[in-house]
XYZ file of C-alpha atoms in Angstrom:
595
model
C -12.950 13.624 -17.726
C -11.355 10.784 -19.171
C -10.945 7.700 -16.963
C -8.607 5.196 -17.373
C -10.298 2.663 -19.106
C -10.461 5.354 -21.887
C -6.951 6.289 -21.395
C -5.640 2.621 -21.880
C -7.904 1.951 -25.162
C -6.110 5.104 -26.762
C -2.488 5.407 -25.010
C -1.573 8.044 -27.612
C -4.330 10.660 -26.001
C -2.079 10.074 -22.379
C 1.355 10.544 -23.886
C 0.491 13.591 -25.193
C 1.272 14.896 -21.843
C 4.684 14.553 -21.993
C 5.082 17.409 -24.178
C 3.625 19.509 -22.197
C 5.507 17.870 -19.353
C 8.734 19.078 -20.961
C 7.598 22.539 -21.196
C 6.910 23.098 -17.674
C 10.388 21.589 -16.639
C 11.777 24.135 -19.240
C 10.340 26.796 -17.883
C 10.608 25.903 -14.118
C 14.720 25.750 -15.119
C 14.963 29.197 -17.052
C 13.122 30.552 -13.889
C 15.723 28.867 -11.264
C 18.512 30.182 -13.490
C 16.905 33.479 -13.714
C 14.393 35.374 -11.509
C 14.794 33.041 -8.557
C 18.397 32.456 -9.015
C 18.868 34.508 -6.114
C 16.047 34.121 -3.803
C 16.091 31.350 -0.769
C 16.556 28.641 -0.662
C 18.472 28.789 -4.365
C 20.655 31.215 -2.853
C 21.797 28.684 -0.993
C 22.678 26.026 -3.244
C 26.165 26.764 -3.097
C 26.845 26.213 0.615
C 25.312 22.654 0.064
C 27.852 21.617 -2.279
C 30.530 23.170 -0.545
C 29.319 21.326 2.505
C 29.320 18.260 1.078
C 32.461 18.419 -0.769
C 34.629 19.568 2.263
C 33.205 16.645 4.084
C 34.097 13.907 1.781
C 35.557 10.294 3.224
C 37.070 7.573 1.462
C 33.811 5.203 2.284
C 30.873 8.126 1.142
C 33.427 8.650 -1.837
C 33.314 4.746 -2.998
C 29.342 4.135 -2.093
C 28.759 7.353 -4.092
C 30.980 6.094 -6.675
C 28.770 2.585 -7.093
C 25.236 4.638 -6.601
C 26.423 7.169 -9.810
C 27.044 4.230 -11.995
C 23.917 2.244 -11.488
C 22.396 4.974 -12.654
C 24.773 6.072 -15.629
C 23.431 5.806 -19.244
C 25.092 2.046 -19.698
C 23.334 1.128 -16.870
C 20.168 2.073 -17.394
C 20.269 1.007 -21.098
C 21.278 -1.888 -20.474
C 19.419 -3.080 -17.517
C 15.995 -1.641 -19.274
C 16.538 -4.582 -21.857
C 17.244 -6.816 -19.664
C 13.958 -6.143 -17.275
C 11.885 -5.944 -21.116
C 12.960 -8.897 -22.402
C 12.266 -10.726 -18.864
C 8.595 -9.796 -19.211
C 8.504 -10.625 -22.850
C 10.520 -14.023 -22.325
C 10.921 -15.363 -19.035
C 7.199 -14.390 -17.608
C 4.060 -17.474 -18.204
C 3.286 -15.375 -21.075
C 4.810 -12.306 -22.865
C 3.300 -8.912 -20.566
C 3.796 -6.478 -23.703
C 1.771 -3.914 -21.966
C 4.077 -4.067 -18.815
C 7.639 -4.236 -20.737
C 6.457 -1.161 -22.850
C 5.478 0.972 -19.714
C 9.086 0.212 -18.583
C 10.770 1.299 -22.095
C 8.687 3.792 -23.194
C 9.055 5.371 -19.590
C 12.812 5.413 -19.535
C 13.136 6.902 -23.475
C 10.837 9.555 -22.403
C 12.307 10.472 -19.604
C 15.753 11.012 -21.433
C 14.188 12.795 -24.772
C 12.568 14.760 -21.721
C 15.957 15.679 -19.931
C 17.801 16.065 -23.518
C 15.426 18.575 -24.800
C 15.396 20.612 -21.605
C 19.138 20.856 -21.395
C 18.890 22.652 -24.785
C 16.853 24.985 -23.023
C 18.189 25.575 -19.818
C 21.928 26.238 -19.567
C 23.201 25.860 -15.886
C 27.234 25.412 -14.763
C 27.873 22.641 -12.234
C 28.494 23.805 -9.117
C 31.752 25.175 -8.528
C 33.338 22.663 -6.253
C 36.078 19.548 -7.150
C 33.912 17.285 -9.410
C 34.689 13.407 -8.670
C 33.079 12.411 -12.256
C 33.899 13.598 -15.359
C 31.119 16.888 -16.390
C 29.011 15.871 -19.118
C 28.553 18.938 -21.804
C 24.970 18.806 -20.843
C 23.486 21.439 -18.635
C 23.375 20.745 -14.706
C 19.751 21.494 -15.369
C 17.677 18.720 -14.563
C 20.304 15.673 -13.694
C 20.104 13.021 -15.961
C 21.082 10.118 -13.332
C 18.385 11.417 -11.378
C 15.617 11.260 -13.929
C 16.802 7.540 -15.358
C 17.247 5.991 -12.271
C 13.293 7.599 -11.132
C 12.008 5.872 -13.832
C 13.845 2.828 -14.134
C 13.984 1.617 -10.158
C 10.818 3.154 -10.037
C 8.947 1.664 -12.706
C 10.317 -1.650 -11.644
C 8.564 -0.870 -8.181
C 5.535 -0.225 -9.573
C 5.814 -3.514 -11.489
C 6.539 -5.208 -8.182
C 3.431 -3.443 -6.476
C 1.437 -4.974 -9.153
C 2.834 -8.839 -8.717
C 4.381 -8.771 -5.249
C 2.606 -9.475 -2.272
C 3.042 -10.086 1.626
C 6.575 -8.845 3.034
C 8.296 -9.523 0.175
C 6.147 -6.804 -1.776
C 7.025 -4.208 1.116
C 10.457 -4.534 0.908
C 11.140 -4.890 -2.973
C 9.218 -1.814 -3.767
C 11.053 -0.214 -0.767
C 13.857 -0.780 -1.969
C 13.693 0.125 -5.429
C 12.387 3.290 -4.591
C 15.252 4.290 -2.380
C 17.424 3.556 -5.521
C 16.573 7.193 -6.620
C 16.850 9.179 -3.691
C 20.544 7.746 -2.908
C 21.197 7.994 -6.183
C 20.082 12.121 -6.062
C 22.738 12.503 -2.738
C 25.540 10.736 -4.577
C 25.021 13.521 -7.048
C 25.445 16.509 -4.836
C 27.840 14.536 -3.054
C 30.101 14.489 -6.137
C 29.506 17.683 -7.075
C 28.043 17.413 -10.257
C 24.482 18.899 -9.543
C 22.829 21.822 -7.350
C 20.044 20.934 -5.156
C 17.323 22.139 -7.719
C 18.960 19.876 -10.534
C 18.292 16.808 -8.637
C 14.737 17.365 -7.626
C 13.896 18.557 -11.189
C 15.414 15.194 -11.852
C 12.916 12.943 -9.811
C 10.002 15.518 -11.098
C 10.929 14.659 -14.554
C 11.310 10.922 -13.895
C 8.232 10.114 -11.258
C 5.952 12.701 -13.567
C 7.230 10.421 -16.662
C 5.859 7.280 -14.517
C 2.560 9.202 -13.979
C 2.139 9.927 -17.269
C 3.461 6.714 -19.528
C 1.563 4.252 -16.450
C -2.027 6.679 -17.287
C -0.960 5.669 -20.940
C -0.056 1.669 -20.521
C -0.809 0.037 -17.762
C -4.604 -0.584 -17.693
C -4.055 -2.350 -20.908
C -1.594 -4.679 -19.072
C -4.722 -5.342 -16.871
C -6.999 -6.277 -19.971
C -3.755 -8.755 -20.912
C -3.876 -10.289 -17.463
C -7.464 -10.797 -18.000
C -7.115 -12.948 -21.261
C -8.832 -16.202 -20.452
C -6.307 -19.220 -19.882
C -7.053 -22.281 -21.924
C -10.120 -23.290 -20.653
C -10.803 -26.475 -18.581
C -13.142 -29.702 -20.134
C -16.246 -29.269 -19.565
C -18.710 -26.506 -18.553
C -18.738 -25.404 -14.672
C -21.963 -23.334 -13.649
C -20.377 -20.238 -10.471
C -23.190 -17.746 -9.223
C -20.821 -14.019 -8.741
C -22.223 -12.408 -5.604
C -21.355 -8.662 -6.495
C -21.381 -5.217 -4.228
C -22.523 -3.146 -6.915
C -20.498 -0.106 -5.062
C -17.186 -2.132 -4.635
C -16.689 -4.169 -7.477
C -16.724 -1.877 -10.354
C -17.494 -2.825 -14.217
C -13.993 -2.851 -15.043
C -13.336 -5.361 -12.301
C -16.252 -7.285 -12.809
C -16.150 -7.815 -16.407
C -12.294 -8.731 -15.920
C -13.962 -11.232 -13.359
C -15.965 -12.771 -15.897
C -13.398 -13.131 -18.712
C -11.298 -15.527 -15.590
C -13.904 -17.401 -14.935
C -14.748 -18.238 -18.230
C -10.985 -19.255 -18.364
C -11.374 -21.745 -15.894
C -14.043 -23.592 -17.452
C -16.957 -21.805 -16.105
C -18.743 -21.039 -18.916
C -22.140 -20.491 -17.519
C -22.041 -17.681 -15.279
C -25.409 -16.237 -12.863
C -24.591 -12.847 -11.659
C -26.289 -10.961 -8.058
C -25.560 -7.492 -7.002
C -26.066 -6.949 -3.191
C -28.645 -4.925 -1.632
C -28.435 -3.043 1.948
C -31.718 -5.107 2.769
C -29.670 -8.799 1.471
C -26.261 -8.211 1.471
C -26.010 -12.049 0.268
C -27.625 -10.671 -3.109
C -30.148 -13.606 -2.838
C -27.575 -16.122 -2.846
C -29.721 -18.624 -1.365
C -31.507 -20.105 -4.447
C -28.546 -20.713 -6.050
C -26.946 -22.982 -3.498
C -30.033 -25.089 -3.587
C -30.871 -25.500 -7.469
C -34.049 -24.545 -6.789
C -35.044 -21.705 -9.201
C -35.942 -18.555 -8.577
C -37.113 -15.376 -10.565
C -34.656 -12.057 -10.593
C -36.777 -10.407 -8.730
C -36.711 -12.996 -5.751
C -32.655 -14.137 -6.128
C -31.162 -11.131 -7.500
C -30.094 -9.909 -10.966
C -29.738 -13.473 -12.627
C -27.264 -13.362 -16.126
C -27.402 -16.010 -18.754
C -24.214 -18.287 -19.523
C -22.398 -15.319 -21.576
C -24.180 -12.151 -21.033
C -22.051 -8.701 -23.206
C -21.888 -7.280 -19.799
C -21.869 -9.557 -15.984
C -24.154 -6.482 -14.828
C -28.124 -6.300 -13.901
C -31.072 -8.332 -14.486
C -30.520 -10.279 -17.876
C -32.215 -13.638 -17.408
C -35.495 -14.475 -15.706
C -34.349 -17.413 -13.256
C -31.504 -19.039 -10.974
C -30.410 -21.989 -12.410
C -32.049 -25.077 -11.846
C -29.521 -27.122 -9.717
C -26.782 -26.274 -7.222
C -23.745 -24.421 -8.886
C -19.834 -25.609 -9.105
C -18.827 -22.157 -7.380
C -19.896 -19.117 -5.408
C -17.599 -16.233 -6.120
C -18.209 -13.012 -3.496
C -16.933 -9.704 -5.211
C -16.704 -7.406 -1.707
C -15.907 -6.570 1.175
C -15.509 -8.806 4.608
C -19.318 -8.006 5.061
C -20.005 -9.490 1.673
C -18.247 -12.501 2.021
C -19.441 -13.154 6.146
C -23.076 -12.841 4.570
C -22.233 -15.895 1.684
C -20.139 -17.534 4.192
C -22.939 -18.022 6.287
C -25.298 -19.335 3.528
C -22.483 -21.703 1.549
C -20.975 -23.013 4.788
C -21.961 -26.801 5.852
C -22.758 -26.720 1.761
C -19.953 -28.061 0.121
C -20.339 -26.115 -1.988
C -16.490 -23.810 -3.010
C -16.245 -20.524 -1.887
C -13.854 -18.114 -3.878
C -13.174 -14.561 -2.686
C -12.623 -11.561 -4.822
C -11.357 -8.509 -1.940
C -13.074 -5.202 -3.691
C -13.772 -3.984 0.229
C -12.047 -1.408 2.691
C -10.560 -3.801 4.763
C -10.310 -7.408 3.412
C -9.153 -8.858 6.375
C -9.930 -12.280 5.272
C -8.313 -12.112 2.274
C -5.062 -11.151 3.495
C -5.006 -13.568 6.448
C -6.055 -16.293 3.392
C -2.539 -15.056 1.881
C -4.689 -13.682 -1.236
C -3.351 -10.953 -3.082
C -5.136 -7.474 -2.893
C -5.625 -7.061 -5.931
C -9.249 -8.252 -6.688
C -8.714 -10.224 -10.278
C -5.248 -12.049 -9.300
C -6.818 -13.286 -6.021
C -9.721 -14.777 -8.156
C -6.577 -16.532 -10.622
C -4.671 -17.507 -7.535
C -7.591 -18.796 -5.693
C -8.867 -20.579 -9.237
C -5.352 -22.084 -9.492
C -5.215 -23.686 -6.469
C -7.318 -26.307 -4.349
C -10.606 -25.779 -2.110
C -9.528 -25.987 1.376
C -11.886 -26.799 4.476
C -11.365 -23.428 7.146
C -13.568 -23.112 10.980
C -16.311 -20.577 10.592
C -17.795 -18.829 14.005
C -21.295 -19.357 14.818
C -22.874 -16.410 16.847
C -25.918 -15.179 19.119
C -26.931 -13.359 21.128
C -30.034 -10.918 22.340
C -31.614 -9.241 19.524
C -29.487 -11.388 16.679
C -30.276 -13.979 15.218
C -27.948 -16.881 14.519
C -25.489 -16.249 11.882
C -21.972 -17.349 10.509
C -18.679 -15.004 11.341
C -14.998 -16.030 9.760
C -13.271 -13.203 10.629
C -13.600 -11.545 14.530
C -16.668 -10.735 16.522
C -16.326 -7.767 18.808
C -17.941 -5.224 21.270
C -16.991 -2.309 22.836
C -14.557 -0.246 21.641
C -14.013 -1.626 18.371
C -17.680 -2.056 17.724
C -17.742 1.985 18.515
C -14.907 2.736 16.103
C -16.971 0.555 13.549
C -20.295 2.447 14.295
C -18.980 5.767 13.972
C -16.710 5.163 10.975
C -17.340 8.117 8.558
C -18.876 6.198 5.047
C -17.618 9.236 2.916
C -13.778 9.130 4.607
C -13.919 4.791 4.465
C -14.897 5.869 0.636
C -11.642 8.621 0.655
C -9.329 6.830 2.850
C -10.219 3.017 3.379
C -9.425 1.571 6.344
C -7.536 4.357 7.762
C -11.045 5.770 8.642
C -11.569 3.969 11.224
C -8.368 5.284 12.932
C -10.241 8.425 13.136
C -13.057 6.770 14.833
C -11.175 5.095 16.488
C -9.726 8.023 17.889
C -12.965 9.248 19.226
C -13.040 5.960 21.294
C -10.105 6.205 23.177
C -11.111 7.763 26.678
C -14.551 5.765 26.570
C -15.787 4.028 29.982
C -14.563 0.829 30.383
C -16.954 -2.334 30.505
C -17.772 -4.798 33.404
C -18.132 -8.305 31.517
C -18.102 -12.268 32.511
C -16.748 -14.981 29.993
C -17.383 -18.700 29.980
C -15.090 -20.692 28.059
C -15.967 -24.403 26.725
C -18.671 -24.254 29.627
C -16.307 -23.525 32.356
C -17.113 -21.450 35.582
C -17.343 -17.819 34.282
C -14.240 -15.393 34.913
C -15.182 -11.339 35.772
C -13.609 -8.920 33.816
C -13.293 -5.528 33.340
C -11.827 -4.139 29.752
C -12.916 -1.404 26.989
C -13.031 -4.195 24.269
C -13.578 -7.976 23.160
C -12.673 -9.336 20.337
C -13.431 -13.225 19.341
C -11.142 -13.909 16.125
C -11.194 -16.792 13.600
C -8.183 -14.962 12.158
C -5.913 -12.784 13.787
C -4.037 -10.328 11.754
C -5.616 -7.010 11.212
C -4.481 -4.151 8.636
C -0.951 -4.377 7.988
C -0.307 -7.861 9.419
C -1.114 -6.479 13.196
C -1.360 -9.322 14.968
C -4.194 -8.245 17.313
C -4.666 -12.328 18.176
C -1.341 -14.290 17.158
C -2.202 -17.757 17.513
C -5.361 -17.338 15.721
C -5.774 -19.819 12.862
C -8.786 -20.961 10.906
C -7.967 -24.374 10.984
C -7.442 -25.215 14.531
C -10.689 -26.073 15.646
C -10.889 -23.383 18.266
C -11.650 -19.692 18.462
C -9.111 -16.938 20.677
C -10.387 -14.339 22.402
C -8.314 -11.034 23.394
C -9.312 -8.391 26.282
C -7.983 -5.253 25.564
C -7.950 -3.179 28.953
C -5.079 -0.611 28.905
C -4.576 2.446 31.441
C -3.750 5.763 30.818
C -1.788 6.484 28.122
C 1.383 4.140 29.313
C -1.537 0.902 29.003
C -2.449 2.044 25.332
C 1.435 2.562 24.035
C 2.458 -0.268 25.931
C -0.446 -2.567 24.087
C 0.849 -0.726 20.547
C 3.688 -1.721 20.912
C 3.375 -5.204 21.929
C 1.402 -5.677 19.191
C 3.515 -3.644 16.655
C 6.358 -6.017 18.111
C 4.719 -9.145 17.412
C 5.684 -10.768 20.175
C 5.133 -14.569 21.506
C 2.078 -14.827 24.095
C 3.378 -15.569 27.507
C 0.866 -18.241 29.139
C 0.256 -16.718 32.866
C 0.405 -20.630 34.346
C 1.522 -23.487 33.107
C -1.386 -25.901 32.012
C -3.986 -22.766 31.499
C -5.155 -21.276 28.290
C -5.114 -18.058 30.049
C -2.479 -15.605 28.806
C -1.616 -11.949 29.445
C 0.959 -9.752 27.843
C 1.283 -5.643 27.463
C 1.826 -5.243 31.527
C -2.277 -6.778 31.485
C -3.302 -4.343 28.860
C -4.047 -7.467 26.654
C -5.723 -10.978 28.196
C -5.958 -13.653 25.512
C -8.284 -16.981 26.127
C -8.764 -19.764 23.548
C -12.016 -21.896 22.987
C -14.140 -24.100 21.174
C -17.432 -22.099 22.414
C -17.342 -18.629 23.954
C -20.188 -17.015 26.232
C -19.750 -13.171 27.194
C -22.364 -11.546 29.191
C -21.850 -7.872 29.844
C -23.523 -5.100 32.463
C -24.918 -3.076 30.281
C -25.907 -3.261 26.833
C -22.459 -2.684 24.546
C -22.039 -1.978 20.845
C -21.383 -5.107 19.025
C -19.513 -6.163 15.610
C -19.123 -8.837 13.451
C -16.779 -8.572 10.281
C -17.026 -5.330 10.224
C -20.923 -4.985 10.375
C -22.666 -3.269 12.998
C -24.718 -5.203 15.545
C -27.478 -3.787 17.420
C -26.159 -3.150 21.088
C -26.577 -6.048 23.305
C -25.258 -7.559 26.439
C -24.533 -11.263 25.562
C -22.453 -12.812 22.849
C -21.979 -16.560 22.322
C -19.299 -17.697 19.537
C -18.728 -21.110 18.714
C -16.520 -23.046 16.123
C -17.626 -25.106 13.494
C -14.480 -26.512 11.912
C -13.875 -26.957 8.153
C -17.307 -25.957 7.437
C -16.315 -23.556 4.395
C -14.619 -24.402 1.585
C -12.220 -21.844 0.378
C -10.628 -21.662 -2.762
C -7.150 -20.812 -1.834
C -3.638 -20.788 -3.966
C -1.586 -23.670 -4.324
C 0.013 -24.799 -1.706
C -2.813 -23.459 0.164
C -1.426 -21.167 2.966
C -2.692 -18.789 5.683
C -0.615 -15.480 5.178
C -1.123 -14.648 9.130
C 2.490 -15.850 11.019
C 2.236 -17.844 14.106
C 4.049 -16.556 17.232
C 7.720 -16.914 16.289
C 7.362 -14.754 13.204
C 7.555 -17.593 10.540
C 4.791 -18.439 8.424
C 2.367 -21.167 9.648
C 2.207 -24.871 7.741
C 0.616 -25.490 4.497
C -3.323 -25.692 5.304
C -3.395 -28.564 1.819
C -1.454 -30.954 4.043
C -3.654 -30.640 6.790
C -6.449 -31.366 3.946
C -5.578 -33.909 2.798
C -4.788 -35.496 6.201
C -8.365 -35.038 7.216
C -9.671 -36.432 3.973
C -7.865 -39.434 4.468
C -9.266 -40.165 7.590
């Protein structure tokens, strides 16, 4: 099979597709114009556009009117040179790869559509027309196809460089483009049903195909080193041989060395050290591959296995963690108190660190971002407990149900499906017993709970910007804690959608840091030091790692004791309680460094 790093060195061996592509959408017309012409639902066809065209209104007639010509040949023409010559000309540097993807895809699809229509010869359906017909067969429509792979080869391009919010709703957007643009058709009259779905077939399968062809070389472009910085910088790569792939880590390598860091140690991970023998590094003390991991010279060909004998002698400019939120917990906990620059490169199921950080998701422009930017001082959690010893947290610690839902998360479906695995698990979890537990906050006299989960956050957000803790920050000083206790099934939709709603956190008394929301399903507590003691022994979590199950937990902030390489100005991407993003984090910096 050929993957796609073989696909992008020889485009040609892709496109070849297309041919074949054309053929199939030949052959699915002569079939809707002849065996199945009338079999359901094609035998129905013609009550659609009747439908449609008896119901006309002046307002659908106008809005139809505007969606037909953004996607009439001018339109498309002309706006495809516009959008090419923007990533050519206006871009930091010209994205050839990218502004090809977006031509080549748009010419295809029309050769596409202009050789099938020689094939397939199909009347418009037999209602008013509101444009004038086109000679072409009805068979595929042509405004269809262009505006599927314009709009949505311009969303893919925004998938790529978007992020946050903004990405959601750009790429929504854009993508919508072709379906209105498919009902303004029928509306109009000038296509059946089956001409305007073989019109997104032939434009998304264009996408498919042309994007197989192109677009991993745009990665290799974005991986070009920048002009390097004066002088050589020494940065140890922590890698999880399983999430960070060769691809990604060689396109790793090729930023780093375009920041200046020309001598390069690389570690893969192991289920015994998930640090990868990070350790040695930090210190400068030496030590052999066997001992630290699988050392690299300054340039190794390839950033992968054991290459050079020792760890370099003296502490390095930069620890980069190629992972997941397990991954970077296990360096956090070793560079933090250090000084030492942390940089984070997400290659994990969840990343929740990353995208509370603001990072991008994708693994190589998080690294240039981060690179790009300044080193900012963020709280870590320090946690213990019976049976663990002490260790670092910057994400959440949990137990109970959460902890479950972590345990029990399938490895082959978190390998299929990511994070949505552990909605499964979760899933399994929901009509567990609920636990008895006391918590002591900043030393104070301890308050008896019942609930099915605790979480203690550094950050708050979880997948999809759910705000399981909203005023959780890494830079306040504190950590918040959240009770989740919902009953029946009212409890559990009424905490969904509190939390879906993003809501501000009502304080239950003035003067307390006590707060409850969700009719009592959630309880939220903020502290500098957290002690939970629980019944019985309960499942416990920390960033995503299991815990062996325990019945005490005690969190405690240290604050700015990791330095994080964030983008400049250095935000959190989390939103505080009114919705709006939270203050620049480099202010606060610099503040601090001043006194």
């Amino acid at each position: 099979m050929t993957n796609a790093h073989d696909v992008g060195a020889r485009p040609g061996r892709a496109l070849l597709l297309l041919p074949v592509q054309a053929v199939l959408i030949a052959a699915l017309g002569l079939l809707v114009t002849g065996p199945l012409a009338h079999h359901w639902p094609l035998s129905a066809e013609d009550d659609v556009n009747r439908a449609l065209a008896d119901r006309r209104a002046p307002s659908a007639t106008s809005l139809t009117d505007w969606l037909s010509l953004v996607a009439d040949t001018q339109t498309v023409i002309g706006l495809t040179l516009l959008c090419v010559l923007g990533l050519l000309l206006v871009a930091r540097a010209p994205r050839w790869w990218e502004a090809g993807f977006l031509a080549v895809a748009v010419a295809a699809q029309s050769a596409i559509f202009l050789l099938v229509t020689l094939v397939v010869n199909r009347d418009r359906p037999d209602v008013p027309h509101l444009d004038g017909a086109p000679p072409t067969s009805s068979f595929p429509s042509g405004h269809v196809g262009a505006s599927a792979a314009l709009y949505g080869g311009l969303a893919v391009l925004a998938a790529r460089h978007l992020r946050g919010a903004w990405r959601n709703l750009v790429v929504g957007l854009l993508l919508l483009v072709p379906l209105a643009v498919a009902f303004s058709r029928l509306y109009r009259g000038m296509h059946h049903p089956s001409d305007v779905v073989a019109g997104l077939l032939n434009g998304a399968c264009t996408l498919l195909v042309v994007g197989a062809a192109l677009l991993p070389n745009a990665r290799k472009d974005e991986a070009e080193p920048e002009p390097a910085v004066r002088g050589a910088r020494r940065a140890v790569v922590v890698r999880h041989p399983h999430a960070c792939d060769d691809g990604t880590a060689a396109r790793v390598r090729a930023v780093l060395r375009g920041h200046g860091y020309a001598e390069q140690w690389w570690t893969d991970t192991t289920p015994e050290d998930p640090s990868g023998g990070l350790a040695p590094y930090l210190t400068g003390t030496g030590a052999d591959a066997d001992a630290a991991g699988s050392a690299g010279p300054a340039e190794p060909v390839e950033p992968l296995g054991p290459v050079g004998p020792v760890a370099p002698l003296g502490p390095v400019d930069l620890v980069v963690v190629c992972g997941g939120d397990g991954t970077v917990r296990a360096c956090a906990d070793l560079v933090a108190g250090t000084g030492t620059p942390l940089a984070i490169v997400p290659c994990g199921t969840g990343n929740l660190l990353a995208r509370n950080l603001g990072l991008p998701v994708e693994p190589v422009a998080a690294l240039r971002e981060a690179l790009s930017g300044r080193a900012v001082g963020l709280d870590v959690g320090r946690i213990r407990g019976d049976g663990l010893a002490p260790t670092r947290f910057a994400v959440m610690a949990g137990a109970g149900f959460d902890a479950a839902m972590v345990r029990d998360a399938s490895p082959r479906l978190k390998e299929r499906l990511g994070w949505a695995a552990y909605v499964l698990s979760a899933a399994r979890h929901l009509r567990d017993p609920r636990m008895r537990l006391s918590i002591r906050l900043d030393g104070g006299a301890p308050l008896e709970r019942r609930a099915r989960m605790v979480v203690i956050g550094n950050v708050g957000a979880l997948q999809g910007g759910l705000p399981l803790l909203p005023e959780a920050r890494p830079d306040s000083g504190r950590l918040e804690v959240v009770l989740l206790d919902p009953r029946g099934v009212t409890g559990w939709l009424a905490a969904a959608g509190y939390l879906a709603s993003r809501a501000p956190v009502r304080s239950r008394a003035s003067g307390t840091r006590e707060r409850t929301a969700a009719h009592g399903a959630l309880e939220y507590f903020g502290a500098a030091r957290v002690d939970l003691s629980f019944a019985r022994p309960q499942p416990r979590e920390l960033d995503g790692d299991v815990l062996p199950a325990g019945t005490r937990l005690t969190a405690e902030v240290e604050p700015g004791a990791l330095r994080v390489c964030l983008p400049a100005p250095a935000r959190i991407g989390a939103q505080d309680r009114t919705g709006r993003e939270v203050e620049e984090l480099g202010h606060r910096d610099a503040r601090t460094a001043a006194r």
